[in-house]
Coordinates of C-alpha atoms in Angstrom, one line a residue:
M62 CA 0.0 0.0 0.0
R63 CA 1.2 3.5 -0.9
A64 CA 0.2 6.2 1.6
L65 CA 0.6 10.0 1.9
L66 CA 0.9 11.3 5.5
V67 CA -0.1 14.9 5.8
V68 CA 1.4 16.3 9.1
N69 CA 0.5 19.6 10.7
P70 CA 3.7 20.5 12.6
A71 CA 1.7 23.1 14.6
A72 CA -0.8 20.5 16.0
T73 CA -1.4 21.4 19.6
T74 CA -1.2 17.9 21.2
T75 CA 1.6 16.2 19.5
S76 CA 5.3 16.8 19.9
A77 CA 8.0 16.4 17.2
R78 CA 9.1 13.2 19.0
T79 CA 5.6 11.8 19.0
R80 CA 5.2 12.6 15.4
D81 CA 8.5 10.8 14.6
V82 CA 7.2 7.7 16.5
L83 CA 3.9 7.7 14.6
I84 CA 5.7 8.1 11.2
H85 CA 7.9 5.1 11.9
A86 CA 4.9 3.0 13.0
L87 CA 3.0 3.8 9.9
A88 CA 6.0 3.4 7.6
S89 CA 6.6 -0.1 9.0
E90 CA 3.3 -1.2 7.5
M91 CA 3.1 0.7 4.2
K92 CA 5.1 2.7 1.6
L93 CA 4.8 6.1 3.3
E94 CA 5.5 9.6 2.1
A95 CA 5.3 12.1 5.0
V96 CA 4.8 15.8 4.2
S97 CA 4.6 18.6 6.8
T98 CA 2.2 21.5 5.9
E99 CA 3.9 24.9 5.4
Y100 CA 1.0 27.3 4.8
R101 CA -2.8 27.6 5.2
G102 CA -4.4 25.5 2.5
H103 CA -1.3 23.2 2.0
A104 CA -3.1 20.2 3.4
R105 CA -5.9 20.8 0.8
D106 CA -3.3 21.0 -2.0
L107 CA -1.8 17.7 -0.8
G108 CA -5.2 16.0 -0.7
R109 CA -5.9 17.1 -4.2
R110 CA -2.6 15.8 -5.4
A111 CA -3.4 12.4 -3.8
A112 CA -6.8 12.4 -5.4
E113 CA -5.3 13.1 -8.9
S114 CA -2.5 10.5 -8.6
D115 CA -2.8 7.0 -9.8
D116 CA -0.8 5.3 -7.1
I117 CA -1.8 6.6 -3.7
D118 CA -4.2 4.3 -1.8
L119 CA -4.5 6.1 1.5
V120 CA -4.2 9.6 2.9
V121 CA -3.5 9.9 6.6
A122 CA -4.2 13.3 8.2
L123 CA -2.2 14.0 11.4
G124 CA -3.5 17.1 13.0
G125 CA -6.7 18.7 14.3
D126 CA -10.1 19.2 12.7
G127 CA -8.8 22.0 10.5
T128 CA -6.2 19.8 8.9
V129 CA -8.7 17.1 8.3
N130 CA -11.1 19.6 6.7
E131 CA -8.4 20.7 4.3
V132 CA -7.4 17.2 3.3
V133 CA -11.1 16.2 2.7
N134 CA -11.6 19.3 0.5
G135 CA -8.5 18.4 -1.5
L136 CA -9.6 14.8 -1.9
L137 CA -13.1 15.9 -3.0
H138 CA -11.9 18.7 -5.2
N139 CA -13.6 17.1 -8.2
G140 CA -16.5 15.7 -6.2
P141 CA -17.2 12.5 -4.3
H142 CA -16.2 9.2 -5.8
P143 CA -15.8 6.7 -2.9
E144 CA -14.5 3.8 -4.9
G145 CA -12.2 5.9 -7.1
L146 CA -10.5 8.1 -4.4
P147 CA -7.9 7.2 -1.8
R148 CA -9.2 6.3 1.6
L149 CA -8.8 8.6 4.5
A150 CA -7.4 7.9 7.9
V151 CA -7.2 10.4 10.8
V152 CA -4.7 10.6 13.6
P153 CA -5.9 13.2 16.1
G154 CA -3.4 16.0 16.9
G155 CA -5.6 19.0 17.7
S156 CA -7.3 20.2 20.9
T157 CA -10.7 18.7 20.3
N158 CA -10.6 16.3 17.3
V159 CA -14.4 16.0 16.8
F160 CA -14.3 14.1 13.5
A161 CA -11.8 11.5 14.7
R162 CA -13.7 10.9 18.0
A163 CA -17.1 10.8 16.2
L164 CA -15.6 8.0 14.1
G165 CA -14.9 6.1 17.4
L166 CA -11.1 6.6 17.3
P167 CA -9.1 7.1 20.5
N168 CA -8.3 10.8 21.3
D169 CA -4.7 9.9 21.8
A170 CA -2.5 10.0 18.7
V171 CA -0.5 6.9 19.5
E172 CA -3.5 4.8 20.4
A173 CA -5.4 6.1 17.3
T174 CA -2.4 5.1 15.1
G175 CA -2.6 1.6 16.6
A176 CA -6.3 1.4 15.9
I177 CA -5.8 2.5 12.3
L178 CA -3.1 -0.1 11.7
D179 CA -5.4 -2.7 13.2
A180 CA -8.2 -1.6 10.9
L181 CA -5.9 -1.7 7.9
R182 CA -4.8 -5.3 8.7
D183 CA -8.5 -6.3 9.3
R184 CA -9.6 -4.3 6.2
T185 CA -12.3 -2.4 8.0
E186 CA -13.6 0.9 6.8
R187 CA -16.8 2.8 6.4
T188 CA -18.2 5.2 3.9
V189 CA -19.4 8.4 5.5
G190 CA -21.7 11.2 4.5
L191 CA -20.4 14.8 4.5
G192 CA -21.9 18.3 4.3
L193 CA -21.3 20.8 1.4
A194 CA -21.8 24.5 1.7
A195 CA -21.7 27.1 -1.1
G196 CA -22.7 30.7 -1.8
T197 CA -26.4 30.9 -2.8
P198 CA -27.2 31.7 -6.4
G199 CA -28.8 35.1 -6.9
T200 CA -27.2 36.6 -3.8
E201 CA -24.1 38.7 -3.1
D202 CA -22.4 35.5 -1.9
E203 CA -23.1 33.5 -5.0
G204 CA -19.4 33.6 -6.0
V205 CA -18.2 32.0 -2.8
P206 CA -16.8 28.6 -3.7
Q207 CA -18.3 25.4 -2.3
R208 CA -16.6 23.8 0.6
W209 CA -17.0 20.4 2.3
F210 CA -17.3 20.0 6.1
T211 CA -16.9 16.8 8.1
F212 CA -18.9 17.4 11.3
C213 CA -20.5 20.9 11.6
A214 CA -21.1 24.4 10.3
G215 CA -22.4 27.4 12.1
F216 CA -24.1 30.6 11.0
G217 CA -24.5 33.4 13.6
F218 CA -23.7 33.3 17.3
D219 CA -21.5 30.1 17.5
A220 CA -19.5 31.2 14.4
G221 CA -18.8 34.5 16.2
V222 CA -17.4 32.6 19.1
V223 CA -15.1 30.6 16.8
G224 CA -13.9 33.9 15.3
R225 CA -13.1 35.3 18.7
V226 CA -11.2 32.2 19.7
E227 CA -9.1 32.4 16.5
Q228 CA -8.2 36.0 17.2
Q229 CA -7.0 35.0 20.7
R230 CA -5.0 32.1 19.3
E231 CA -3.3 34.5 16.8
R232 CA -2.3 36.6 19.8
G233 CA -0.5 33.5 21.3
R234 CA -3.3 32.1 23.5
R235 CA -3.5 28.4 23.8
S236 CA -6.7 26.7 22.6
T237 CA -8.4 25.6 25.8
H238 CA -11.9 24.9 26.9
A239 CA -11.7 27.9 29.3
L240 CA -10.8 30.1 26.4
Y241 CA -13.9 29.0 24.5
V242 CA -16.1 29.6 27.6
R243 CA -14.7 33.2 28.0
Q244 CA -15.4 33.9 24.3
V245 CA -18.9 32.6 24.6
L246 CA -19.6 35.1 27.3
R247 CA -18.0 38.0 25.4
Q248 CA -20.0 37.1 22.3
F249 CA -23.2 37.0 24.2
L250 CA -22.5 40.5 25.8
D251 CA -21.7 41.9 22.4
E252 CA -24.3 40.1 20.3
P253 CA -26.6 42.8 18.8
H254 CA -29.2 40.4 17.4
R255 CA -29.7 38.0 20.4
R256 CA -33.3 39.0 21.0
H257 CA -34.4 39.5 17.4
G258 CA -32.8 37.0 15.0
T259 CA -32.0 37.8 11.4
I260 CA -31.7 34.3 9.9
T261 CA -34.3 32.6 7.8
L262 CA -34.1 28.9 7.0
E263 CA -35.6 27.9 3.6
Q264 CA -36.1 24.3 2.3
P265 CA -38.0 22.9 -0.6
G266 CA -41.7 22.1 0.2
A267 CA -41.8 23.6 3.6
D268 CA -42.6 27.0 5.2
P269 CA -39.6 29.2 6.0
V270 CA -38.3 29.3 9.6
R271 CA -37.7 32.9 10.4
D272 CA -35.9 35.1 13.0
L273 CA -33.2 32.7 14.1
V274 CA -30.3 34.0 16.1
L275 CA -28.1 31.1 15.4
S276 CA -28.1 27.9 13.3
I277 CA -25.9 24.9 13.9
V278 CA -25.7 22.4 11.1
C279 CA -24.5 19.0 12.2
N280 CA -23.2 16.1 10.0
T281 CA -22.6 13.8 13.0
S282 CA -23.1 13.6 16.7
P283 CA -21.7 14.7 19.1
W284 CA -21.4 18.3 18.0
T285 CA -18.3 19.0 20.0
Y286 CA -16.5 18.0 23.3
L287 CA -15.7 19.8 26.5
G288 CA -12.8 17.8 27.6
N289 CA -14.0 14.2 27.7
R290 CA -17.7 15.3 27.8
P291 CA -19.6 15.0 24.5
V292 CA -22.0 17.8 23.7
Y293 CA -25.0 17.0 21.5
A294 CA -26.6 19.8 19.6
S295 CA -28.4 17.4 17.2
P296 CA -28.4 13.9 18.8
K297 CA -29.9 12.2 15.8
A298 CA -27.2 13.5 13.4
S299 CA -25.2 10.7 11.8
F300 CA -22.5 10.0 9.1
D301 CA -25.2 7.7 7.6
T302 CA -27.8 10.4 7.0
A303 CA -27.9 13.9 5.5
L304 CA -27.7 17.0 7.7
D305 CA -29.4 18.0 11.0
V306 CA -30.1 21.6 12.1
L307 CA -30.5 23.3 15.5
G308 CA -31.8 26.8 15.3
L309 CA -32.5 29.1 18.3
S310 CA -34.7 32.2 17.9
K311 CA -33.9 33.9 21.2
L312 CA -30.8 34.3 23.3
S313 CA -32.0 36.4 26.3
T314 CA -30.1 35.8 29.5
P315 CA -32.7 33.2 30.8
A316 CA -32.7 31.5 27.4
V317 CA -28.9 31.3 27.2
A318 CA -28.8 29.8 30.7
R319 CA -31.5 27.2 29.8
Y320 CA -29.9 26.2 26.5
A321 CA -26.4 26.1 27.9
T322 CA -27.6 23.8 30.7
Q323 CA -29.4 21.6 28.1
L324 CA -26.2 21.4 26.0
L325 CA -24.0 20.5 29.0
T326 CA -26.5 17.8 30.1
S327 CA -27.3 16.6 26.6
S328 CA -27.2 13.0 25.6
P329 CA -27.5 10.7 22.6
E330 CA -31.2 10.7 23.3
R331 CA -31.9 14.4 24.1
G332 CA -30.5 17.7 23.0
P333 CA -31.6 21.3 23.3
H334 CA -35.4 21.8 23.2
G335 CA -38.1 24.4 23.9
K336 CA -40.3 26.9 22.2
H337 CA -37.4 28.9 20.9
A338 CA -35.5 25.9 19.6
V339 CA -36.0 24.5 16.0
T340 CA -34.7 21.0 15.2
L341 CA -34.6 19.4 11.8
H342 CA -33.3 15.9 10.9
D343 CA -31.8 14.4 7.8
Q344 CA -32.0 17.4 5.6
T345 CA -30.6 17.1 2.1
D346 CA -31.0 20.7 0.7
F347 CA -31.7 24.0 2.5
T348 CA -30.5 27.6 2.6
L349 CA -29.8 30.0 5.4
H350 CA -30.3 33.7 4.7
S351 CA -29.6 36.6 6.9
K352 CA -30.8 40.2 6.8
V353 CA -27.3 41.4 7.9
P354 CA -23.9 39.8 7.4
L355 CA -23.1 37.2 10.1
P356 CA -20.1 35.1 11.0
F357 CA -19.8 31.7 9.4
Q358 CA -17.7 28.7 10.4
M359 CA -17.1 25.2 9.2
D360 CA -15.4 22.5 11.2
G361 CA -14.3 25.1 13.7
D362 CA -12.7 27.3 11.0
H363 CA -14.0 30.9 10.9
L364 CA -14.7 31.9 7.2
G365 CA -15.7 35.5 7.6
L366 CA -19.1 37.1 7.2
R367 CA -21.9 35.8 5.0
T368 CA -25.5 36.8 4.2
S369 CA -26.6 33.5 2.6
V370 CA -25.3 29.9 2.5
T371 CA -26.8 26.9 0.7
F372 CA -26.2 23.5 2.2
T373 CA -26.3 20.0 0.7
G374 CA -26.1 16.7 2.7
V375 CA -24.2 14.2 0.6
R376 CA -24.5 10.6 1.7
R377 CA -21.6 8.1 1.1
A378 CA -19.1 10.7 0.1
L379 CA -15.8 9.3 1.3
R380 CA -14.2 6.0 2.6
V381 CA -12.6 6.3 6.0
I382 CA -10.4 3.7 7.8
V383 CA -11.9 2.9 11.2

C-alpha cells in the first residue's frame, strides 16, 4: 500500500518526537511519504494531489479538525467518488478532534495510530456522508466557492465565538476549553441580534423558519466535546444520514442559561429543546439567509461574514479507515 501522510507541525497535542514515532509506526506497514504543511491550504493541496494521482491508496491526516477539513476538501476537489478516491485515515493531533472521535477513534494520537493499523490489517472501513456549503445563487455570496465539512457548520452566534477564539490564538493564547467559555460570554454580551434574530431557513416544500439568532448544522453527533464530555446539539445526526439543524430564535439571559444547561447535560437521546428551539433531521438541501452579514464557520474554522449559505447533505461521500 502506498500512503501519503499529511502532518500539521503546529498540531497542539503532538510533539515532534511523538510525530516521529507515529511516522515510523505507519512506515513499517506501508510505503509512506510524509509531508509537513507549510501554509494555510497546504493540506488541501496535498489532498488534491493524492486524489489526482494513480498510485496513492491512502491519505493519513495527522492534525486537528482544520487539517482534516483541508485534506477532505482536497480529496473531494472534483466531487465524491468513494470507490475511485484514496481512503482517509485520521490521527488526532488537535485540541478537540471532533471528527476522529465521532468515528470512534481514541483521542490519543499513539492509540489512534494503533487502531488505524489494526483496521488496515483487518480491512475495516466505512463510507461516511459529508456536508457541502456554497454561496447561494442570486445573492451577493453566489461567488463563494463550495466547501465540504466533516462534522459541523455554524451561522451566527456560534461562528462569532469561533472567530473570537481564532483571534485569541493568533495573539498567542492556547486553545483551551476555558478560552472557549470566555469567548462565549463575550460574544453574548456583544451580540446585537440576540433578541431578534436575522436568519431565515428555507427548504423545498416547507414553510420558512424565520428570525433565528443562530443555526448549527451537524453532520454527525456529538457536535463537540468539552474535555471528555460529549456535547449533543443534534443527537440524531449521523454519518449515515444527511444534515441536521439546530436553530435558536432567542438568546436572552434566561434562554442562554437554559440552552447552555441543556447542552451541558445533553445525551444521545436528548439535545436542546423548547419553544425557541427548532430542530430538523436528515435534511438534504436547504438555505440560510440573513438580513445582515453574520459570522460563518465550518469544522471550527472561521470563514468570515456571509449573508446566505446553501447546504447539501451528501451521503456516502468518502471512505474512512476505522
